[in-house]
């Protein structure tokens, strides 16, 4: 009671505030205005707008003052650094809060992964709100390290830092009314239920929305996004490292519907976060495509906070947290300073916040057993392999296409054909030592020699390798096992570049700068081997994402992701 009485006294002007942000052009996302005023802060919260006495005055000198930015959907593991290192990347870009789905940690570590994220995200200059992963594993067509039921979700849903249930990736299970999926939605009642419905339209989309799902971040086309928005789904406009959908759908946003739209990055590499930006990059790009600066900032702040029910976040007004960004130019989102609860945490692109305490790392997660011969793919007796199904990469998207190609055969075995960019894709189970190996083919990497491999492989995060020959493919698998997880480029059995990821096979224990350097080395090595992709290892990580159409590969085999069933590599045989 004393604390609120003190704040009320400050708000009435009877006592000086701790801080006064003086002479700012306030970007008021609540009223949709920009006007000149000052902002009083006490005990980390906004006390009032206007002129106040204060113990310390911070002269904004006519620059713009806006709320700190909020990411509406992100998998922190995709940055491949620990959370304390992650905040060093995003805080200088104005990020003050994030809604995260630790889906990757959970697929590998189960509930221990959720606990690790809760513990390691404490006392940081970004507030992390967690959506409980709803699909562990994502589908029945892969082997993950854990399995969650609705009862597991119900155990944790009441925690204040849990914002709701994360993306319902088994969207056919939702619109078909499977009891397991409806039970997960029921477990999250009273909090937010996020969706995940790539390409879903028509009556099945009606059923998906009717089931209780309230958002979607998977729209890749304008009319798809429009249909989802019309049905009441909150539209998360995604712009990550490989999932770049903003340009295709931002034209849908108008002053009339923008309150139902926010920004999300989903997956973004640390080098892109540092060099390109985070939600500030999405705002800049939206402005370039015709969205007004105030509307774009609303999408990156108050809209996200309201949808996820983040109390006292996303605006500058009495009782809200004093999470601010100081901007020189709105059109370019040139962020000069960042404040968390009134305290400076970044200036001129440099993080100046405190170093977080160390958190105990989780257990090792490489439990792999396989036979090298399983990476070979023979044509069964009595079968004529006139055509094979090849996963066709779609640039800057996580969806794929299905291509039918004449196979290259040698002694009854289907071989990679680098001259036609038909490479072998292999997935090896790493959680339960089952010995499962899935083998398929992919086009779009462009490798001329060698192989690339990773233990980051959505969503079950088994070992995934793309290569021009079996020898390098098996060498990559063995190298990843020795590293306890990571990413590697090899040729002729020799390592060209590597990034160890000892934390769940997903995240490095090294500083941000070293991880960025190692990723650059990996990308350069991939380019030397012939790869033309901007983010080859992130692209590789999505080749196992079985809920995303059209064709994917898991440890259980080639997946028809449209119909969610296993299919034969040989066309016409299943």
Coordinates of C-alpha atoms in Angstrom, one line a residue, residues 110-529:
X110 CA 10.9 -32.4 -22.3
X111 CA 9.8 -30.5 -19.1
X112 CA 13.5 -30.0 -18.2
X113 CA 13.8 -27.8 -21.3
X114 CA 10.9 -25.6 -20.1
X115 CA 12.4 -25.3 -16.6
X116 CA 15.8 -24.4 -18.1
X117 CA 14.2 -21.5 -20.1
X118 CA 12.3 -20.3 -17.1
X119 CA 15.4 -20.2 -15.0
X120 CA 17.9 -18.8 -17.6
X121 CA 15.5 -16.0 -18.6
X122 CA 15.2 -14.4 -15.1
X123 CA 16.7 -11.0 -14.3
X124 CA 17.4 -10.0 -17.9
X125 CA 16.6 -6.6 -19.6
X126 CA 14.1 -8.4 -21.8
X127 CA 11.0 -9.9 -20.3
X128 CA 10.2 -13.4 -21.6
X129 CA 6.7 -14.7 -21.6
X130 CA 6.5 -18.4 -22.4
X131 CA 3.9 -20.3 -24.5
X132 CA 3.8 -23.9 -23.5
X133 CA 4.7 -26.1 -26.5
X134 CA 1.6 -28.0 -27.7
X135 CA 3.1 -30.4 -30.1
X136 CA 5.9 -32.5 -28.6
X137 CA 6.5 -34.2 -31.0
X138 CA 5.0 -32.1 -33.8
X139 CA 3.6 -35.2 -35.5
X140 CA 3.6 -39.0 -35.1
X141 CA 5.9 -39.2 -38.1
X142 CA 9.2 -38.4 -36.2
X143 CA 11.0 -39.6 -33.1
X144 CA 11.5 -36.8 -30.6
X145 CA 13.2 -36.7 -27.2
X146 CA 9.9 -36.2 -25.2
X147 CA 6.2 -36.3 -25.4
X148 CA 3.7 -33.8 -23.9
X149 CA 0.0 -34.4 -23.2
X150 CA -2.7 -32.0 -22.2
X151 CA -2.2 -33.1 -18.6
X152 CA 1.5 -32.0 -18.8
X153 CA 0.4 -28.6 -20.1
X154 CA -2.2 -28.2 -17.4
X155 CA 0.5 -28.6 -14.7
X156 CA 2.3 -25.4 -15.8
X157 CA -0.4 -23.2 -17.3
X158 CA -1.1 -21.2 -14.1
X159 CA 2.4 -19.8 -13.8
X160 CA 2.4 -16.0 -14.2
X161 CA 5.1 -16.2 -16.9
X162 CA 3.1 -18.6 -19.0
X163 CA 1.1 -16.7 -21.6
X164 CA -0.8 -19.6 -23.0
X165 CA -0.5 -22.6 -25.3
X166 CA 1.9 -22.4 -28.2
X167 CA 1.2 -23.0 -31.9
X168 CA -1.1 -25.9 -32.5
X169 CA 1.0 -27.4 -35.3
X170 CA -1.1 -30.5 -35.8
X171 CA -3.7 -28.4 -37.5
X172 CA -5.5 -31.3 -39.2
X173 CA -5.9 -32.8 -35.7
X174 CA -7.5 -29.6 -34.6
X175 CA -10.0 -29.1 -37.4
X176 CA -10.8 -32.9 -37.4
X177 CA -11.5 -32.6 -33.6
X178 CA -9.0 -35.1 -32.3
X179 CA -9.5 -35.4 -28.6
X180 CA -5.8 -35.1 -27.9
X181 CA -5.6 -31.7 -29.6
X182 CA -8.9 -30.4 -28.2
X183 CA -7.7 -31.3 -24.7
X184 CA -4.6 -29.1 -25.2
X185 CA -6.8 -26.2 -26.2
X186 CA -9.0 -26.9 -23.1
X187 CA -5.9 -26.9 -20.9
X188 CA -5.1 -23.4 -22.0
X189 CA -8.6 -21.9 -21.6
X190 CA -8.3 -18.5 -20.0
X191 CA -5.0 -17.8 -21.7
X192 CA -3.9 -17.4 -25.3
X193 CA -4.1 -20.3 -27.8
X194 CA -1.7 -19.8 -30.7
X195 CA -2.2 -21.3 -34.1
X196 CA 0.0 -22.7 -36.9
X197 CA -1.9 -23.4 -40.2
X198 CA 0.2 -23.0 -43.3
X199 CA -2.0 -22.8 -46.4
X200 CA -5.2 -23.7 -44.5
X201 CA -8.3 -22.2 -46.2
X202 CA -12.1 -22.6 -46.5
X203 CA -14.2 -24.8 -44.3
X204 CA -11.3 -26.5 -42.5
X205 CA -10.0 -23.1 -41.5
X206 CA -13.5 -22.3 -40.2
X207 CA -13.3 -25.4 -38.1
X208 CA -9.7 -24.6 -36.9
X209 CA -10.8 -21.1 -35.7
X210 CA -14.0 -22.6 -34.1
X211 CA -11.9 -25.0 -32.1
X212 CA -10.4 -22.1 -30.1
X213 CA -7.2 -21.1 -31.9
X214 CA -6.7 -17.4 -31.9
X215 CA -3.7 -16.5 -34.1
X216 CA -1.6 -17.6 -37.1
X217 CA 2.0 -16.7 -38.2
X218 CA 2.2 -19.1 -41.2
X219 CA 0.5 -17.0 -43.9
X220 CA 2.7 -16.7 -47.0
X221 CA 0.2 -15.2 -49.4
X222 CA -2.0 -12.1 -49.1
X223 CA -5.4 -13.8 -49.7
X224 CA -4.6 -16.6 -47.2
X225 CA -3.8 -13.9 -44.6
X226 CA -7.0 -12.0 -45.5
X227 CA -9.1 -15.1 -44.9
X228 CA -7.6 -15.8 -41.5
X229 CA -8.0 -12.2 -40.5
X230 CA -11.6 -12.2 -41.5
X231 CA -12.2 -15.2 -39.3
X232 CA -10.9 -13.4 -36.2
X233 CA -7.3 -14.9 -36.1
X234 CA -4.7 -12.4 -34.9
X235 CA -2.3 -12.0 -37.8
X236 CA 1.4 -12.3 -36.8
X237 CA 3.4 -10.9 -39.8
X238 CA 6.5 -13.0 -39.9
X239 CA 10.0 -11.9 -41.0
X240 CA 12.8 -14.2 -39.9
X241 CA 16.0 -15.4 -41.4
X242 CA 14.5 -17.8 -43.9
X243 CA 10.7 -17.3 -43.3
X244 CA 10.3 -13.9 -44.9
X245 CA 6.6 -13.3 -45.4
X246 CA 6.2 -9.6 -44.6
X247 CA 6.5 -8.3 -48.2
X248 CA 3.8 -10.7 -49.4
X249 CA 1.1 -9.9 -46.8
X250 CA 1.8 -6.4 -45.4
X251 CA -0.4 -4.8 -48.0
X252 CA -3.4 -6.3 -46.1
X253 CA -2.8 -4.0 -43.1
X254 CA -5.0 -0.9 -42.9
X255 CA -5.8 1.6 -40.2
X256 CA -9.1 -0.2 -39.8
X257 CA -7.7 -3.7 -39.1
X258 CA -4.1 -3.1 -37.9
X259 CA -5.1 -3.6 -34.2
X260 CA -5.5 -7.3 -35.1
X261 CA -1.9 -7.5 -36.6
X262 CA 1.5 -7.8 -34.9
X263 CA 5.0 -8.7 -35.9
X264 CA 6.9 -11.9 -35.2
X265 CA 10.3 -13.3 -36.3
X266 CA 9.8 -17.0 -35.4
X267 CA 13.4 -18.0 -36.2
X268 CA 16.3 -15.7 -36.7
X269 CA 20.1 -16.2 -36.7
X270 CA 22.3 -14.1 -34.3
X271 CA 24.2 -12.4 -37.2
X272 CA 20.9 -11.3 -38.7
X273 CA 19.6 -10.1 -35.4
X274 CA 22.7 -8.0 -34.8
X275 CA 23.2 -6.8 -38.4
X276 CA 19.7 -6.5 -39.8
X277 CA 17.7 -6.1 -36.7
X278 CA 14.8 -7.6 -34.8
X279 CA 11.3 -6.2 -34.6
X280 CA 12.8 -2.8 -35.6
X281 CA 13.7 -4.4 -39.0
X282 CA 10.0 -5.5 -39.4
X283 CA 8.8 -2.0 -38.6
X284 CA 11.3 -0.4 -41.1
X285 CA 10.2 -2.8 -43.8
X286 CA 6.5 -2.2 -43.1
X287 CA 7.0 1.5 -43.4
X288 CA 8.8 1.1 -46.7
X289 CA 5.8 -0.8 -48.0
X290 CA 3.4 2.0 -47.1
X291 CA 2.4 1.4 -43.4
X292 CA 2.4 4.6 -41.4
X293 CA 5.1 4.8 -38.8
X294 CA 2.6 5.0 -35.9
X295 CA 0.7 2.0 -37.1
X296 CA 3.9 0.0 -37.6
X297 CA 5.1 0.8 -34.1
X298 CA 1.6 -0.2 -32.7
X299 CA 2.0 -3.5 -34.5
X300 CA 5.4 -4.0 -32.7
X301 CA 4.2 -2.9 -29.3
X302 CA 0.6 -2.4 -28.0
X303 CA -1.1 -4.8 -30.4
X304 CA 1.2 -7.7 -29.4
X305 CA 0.8 -6.8 -25.7
X306 CA -3.0 -6.7 -25.9
X307 CA -3.3 -10.0 -27.8
X308 CA -1.0 -11.9 -25.4
X309 CA -2.5 -10.1 -22.3
X310 CA 0.8 -8.7 -21.2
X311 CA -0.2 -6.3 -18.5
X312 CA 1.5 -2.9 -18.4
X313 CA 3.6 -3.5 -21.5
X314 CA 3.6 -2.0 -25.0
X315 CA 2.7 1.7 -24.3
X316 CA 3.8 4.8 -22.5
X317 CA 1.1 5.8 -20.0
X318 CA 0.6 5.8 -16.2
X319 CA 1.2 2.4 -14.6
X320 CA 3.0 0.9 -17.7
X321 CA 6.6 -0.2 -17.3
X322 CA 9.1 2.4 -18.3
X323 CA 10.5 0.4 -21.2
X324 CA 11.4 3.0 -23.8
X325 CA 13.3 3.5 -27.0
X326 CA 14.7 6.8 -28.2
X327 CA 14.5 7.2 -32.0
X328 CA 16.1 9.9 -34.1
X329 CA 14.1 9.1 -37.3
X330 CA 10.9 7.2 -37.4
X331 CA 11.1 6.1 -41.1
X332 CA 14.4 4.4 -40.5
X333 CA 13.7 3.4 -36.9
X334 CA 17.1 4.7 -36.0
X335 CA 17.3 3.7 -32.3
X336 CA 19.8 5.7 -30.2
X337 CA 19.0 4.6 -26.7
X338 CA 17.0 1.8 -25.0
X339 CA 15.7 1.9 -21.4
X340 CA 14.4 -0.9 -19.3
X341 CA 12.3 0.2 -16.3
X342 CA 13.8 3.6 -16.7
X343 CA 17.5 2.4 -16.8
X344 CA 19.7 2.7 -19.8
X345 CA 20.5 -0.8 -21.3
X346 CA 21.7 0.1 -24.8
X347 CA 23.2 3.1 -26.5
X348 CA 24.1 3.7 -30.1
X349 CA 23.9 0.0 -30.9
X350 CA 25.9 -1.1 -27.9
X351 CA 24.5 -3.2 -25.1
X352 CA 25.3 -1.6 -21.7
X353 CA 23.2 -3.8 -19.4
X354 CA 24.5 -6.0 -16.6
X355 CA 25.9 -9.4 -17.2
X356 CA 23.5 -12.2 -16.1
X357 CA 24.5 -15.0 -13.7
X358 CA 25.4 -18.4 -15.1
X359 CA 22.8 -21.1 -15.2
X360 CA 23.6 -24.8 -15.0
X361 CA 23.5 -26.4 -18.5
X362 CA 21.1 -29.3 -19.2
X363 CA 22.3 -32.8 -19.8
X364 CA 24.0 -34.1 -23.0
X365 CA 21.4 -35.2 -25.6
X366 CA 23.3 -37.2 -28.2
X367 CA 22.1 -40.8 -27.8
X368 CA 22.8 -42.0 -31.3
X369 CA 23.2 -45.5 -32.7
X370 CA 23.1 -46.3 -36.5
X371 CA 24.6 -48.4 -39.2
X372 CA 26.4 -46.5 -42.0
X373 CA 24.9 -48.8 -44.6
X374 CA 21.5 -47.3 -43.8
X375 CA 22.3 -44.1 -45.6
X376 CA 22.2 -46.1 -48.9
X377 CA 18.9 -46.3 -50.8
X378 CA 18.4 -49.4 -53.0
X379 CA 15.6 -50.0 -55.4
X380 CA 13.5 -52.9 -54.1
X381 CA 13.4 -56.0 -56.2
X382 CA 10.6 -56.0 -58.7
X383 CA 10.2 -52.2 -58.6
X384 CA 11.1 -50.0 -61.5
X385 CA 12.4 -46.6 -60.4
X386 CA 11.4 -44.4 -63.4
X387 CA 11.0 -41.4 -61.2
X388 CA 11.8 -40.4 -57.7
X389 CA 10.3 -37.7 -55.4
X390 CA 12.7 -34.9 -54.7
X391 CA 12.1 -32.2 -52.0
X392 CA 12.2 -28.9 -53.9
X393 CA 13.3 -25.9 -51.7
X394 CA 11.3 -22.7 -52.1
X395 CA 13.7 -19.7 -51.5
X396 CA 13.0 -17.7 -48.3
X397 CA 10.2 -20.0 -47.3
X398 CA 9.9 -23.1 -45.1
X399 CA 7.3 -24.7 -47.4
X400 CA 8.7 -27.0 -50.1
X401 CA 7.5 -28.5 -53.4
X402 CA 7.5 -32.0 -54.7
X403 CA 9.6 -32.6 -57.9
X404 CA 9.6 -35.9 -59.9
X405 CA 13.0 -36.6 -61.4
X406 CA 14.7 -39.5 -63.2
X407 CA 17.1 -41.1 -60.7
X408 CA 20.8 -41.7 -61.1
X409 CA 21.3 -45.4 -60.5
X410 CA 24.4 -47.4 -59.7
X411 CA 24.3 -51.1 -59.0
X412 CA 20.7 -50.9 -58.0
X413 CA 21.2 -48.0 -55.7
X414 CA 19.8 -44.4 -56.1
X415 CA 22.7 -42.0 -56.1
X416 CA 23.1 -38.3 -55.5
X417 CA 23.4 -36.3 -58.7
X418 CA 25.2 -33.0 -58.0
X419 CA 25.2 -32.0 -61.7
X420 CA 21.4 -31.7 -61.5
X421 CA 21.5 -30.5 -57.9
X422 CA 19.8 -33.7 -56.7
X423 CA 21.5 -34.3 -53.4
X424 CA 21.0 -37.0 -50.8
X425 CA 19.2 -36.0 -47.6
X426 CA 19.6 -38.2 -44.5
X427 CA 18.0 -38.0 -41.0
X428 CA 19.4 -40.1 -38.1
X429 CA 17.5 -40.4 -34.8
X430 CA 19.6 -39.1 -31.9
X431 CA 17.4 -39.3 -28.8
X432 CA 16.6 -43.0 -28.1
X433 CA 19.3 -44.9 -30.1
X434 CA 16.6 -46.5 -32.2
X435 CA 18.9 -46.7 -35.2
X436 CA 16.2 -45.1 -37.4
X437 CA 17.6 -43.5 -40.6
X438 CA 15.4 -41.7 -43.1
X439 CA 16.8 -41.2 -46.6
X440 CA 15.5 -38.9 -49.4
X441 CA 16.6 -36.4 -52.0
X442 CA 16.5 -32.6 -52.1
X443 CA 17.1 -29.9 -54.7
X444 CA 18.1 -26.3 -53.9
X445 CA 21.3 -26.5 -51.9
X446 CA 23.6 -26.6 -55.0
X447 CA 26.5 -28.5 -53.3
X448 CA 29.1 -29.7 -55.8
X449 CA 31.1 -31.7 -53.2
X450 CA 31.1 -32.6 -49.5
X451 CA 28.2 -32.5 -47.0
X452 CA 26.5 -30.3 -44.5
X453 CA 25.0 -31.5 -41.2
X454 CA 23.2 -30.3 -38.1
X455 CA 21.5 -31.4 -34.9
X456 CA 19.1 -28.5 -35.3
X457 CA 16.4 -30.1 -37.3
X458 CA 12.8 -29.0 -36.7
X459 CA 11.0 -30.2 -34.9
X460 CA 12.3 -33.4 -33.3
X461 CA 15.9 -32.2 -33.8
X462 CA 17.5 -35.4 -35.0
X463 CA 20.7 -35.4 -37.1
X464 CA 20.0 -34.0 -40.6
X465 CA 22.7 -34.2 -43.3
X466 CA 22.7 -33.1 -47.0
X467 CA 25.5 -34.4 -49.1
X468 CA 27.0 -35.3 -52.5
X469 CA 28.3 -38.7 -51.4
X470 CA 27.8 -41.3 -48.7
X471 CA 31.3 -41.1 -47.3
X472 CA 31.0 -37.4 -46.4
X473 CA 27.5 -37.9 -45.1
X474 CA 28.6 -40.6 -42.6
X475 CA 31.6 -38.5 -41.7
X476 CA 29.3 -35.6 -40.8
X477 CA 27.1 -37.9 -38.6
X478 CA 30.2 -39.2 -36.8
X479 CA 31.5 -35.6 -36.4
X480 CA 28.3 -34.3 -34.9
X481 CA 28.2 -37.2 -32.4
X482 CA 31.7 -36.4 -31.2
X483 CA 30.8 -32.7 -30.8
X484 CA 27.8 -33.6 -28.7
X485 CA 25.7 -31.8 -31.3
X486 CA 26.3 -28.9 -33.6
X487 CA 26.7 -27.9 -37.2
X488 CA 29.5 -28.9 -39.5
X489 CA 30.6 -28.7 -43.2
X490 CA 32.9 -31.5 -44.4
X491 CA 34.5 -32.6 -47.6
X492 CA 36.6 -35.7 -48.2
X493 CA 36.2 -36.6 -44.5
X494 CA 37.8 -33.4 -43.3
X495 CA 36.1 -30.6 -41.3
X496 CA 35.8 -27.3 -43.3
X497 CA 34.0 -25.5 -40.5
X498 CA 32.1 -26.4 -37.3
X499 CA 30.0 -24.9 -34.6
X500 CA 29.6 -27.1 -31.5
X501 CA 26.1 -26.9 -29.8
X502 CA 26.5 -28.7 -26.5
X503 CA 23.3 -27.3 -25.0
X504 CA 20.7 -29.8 -26.2
X505 CA 22.4 -30.0 -29.5
X506 CA 20.7 -26.7 -30.2
X507 CA 22.6 -23.9 -28.5
X508 CA 26.2 -22.8 -28.0
X509 CA 27.8 -22.1 -24.7
X510 CA 30.1 -19.4 -26.3
X511 CA 29.7 -15.6 -26.4
X512 CA 27.5 -14.0 -29.1
X513 CA 30.4 -12.7 -31.1
X514 CA 32.1 -16.2 -31.4
X515 CA 28.8 -17.8 -32.5
X516 CA 28.3 -15.2 -35.2
X517 CA 31.8 -15.8 -36.4
X518 CA 31.4 -19.6 -36.4
X519 CA 28.1 -19.3 -38.4
X520 CA 29.8 -17.1 -40.9
X521 CA 32.6 -19.6 -41.3
X522 CA 30.0 -22.4 -41.8
X523 CA 28.2 -20.3 -44.5
X524 CA 31.5 -19.5 -46.2
X525 CA 32.4 -23.2 -46.2
X526 CA 29.0 -24.1 -47.6
X527 CA 29.6 -21.6 -50.4
X528 CA 33.0 -23.0 -51.2
X529 CA 31.3 -26.4 -51.6

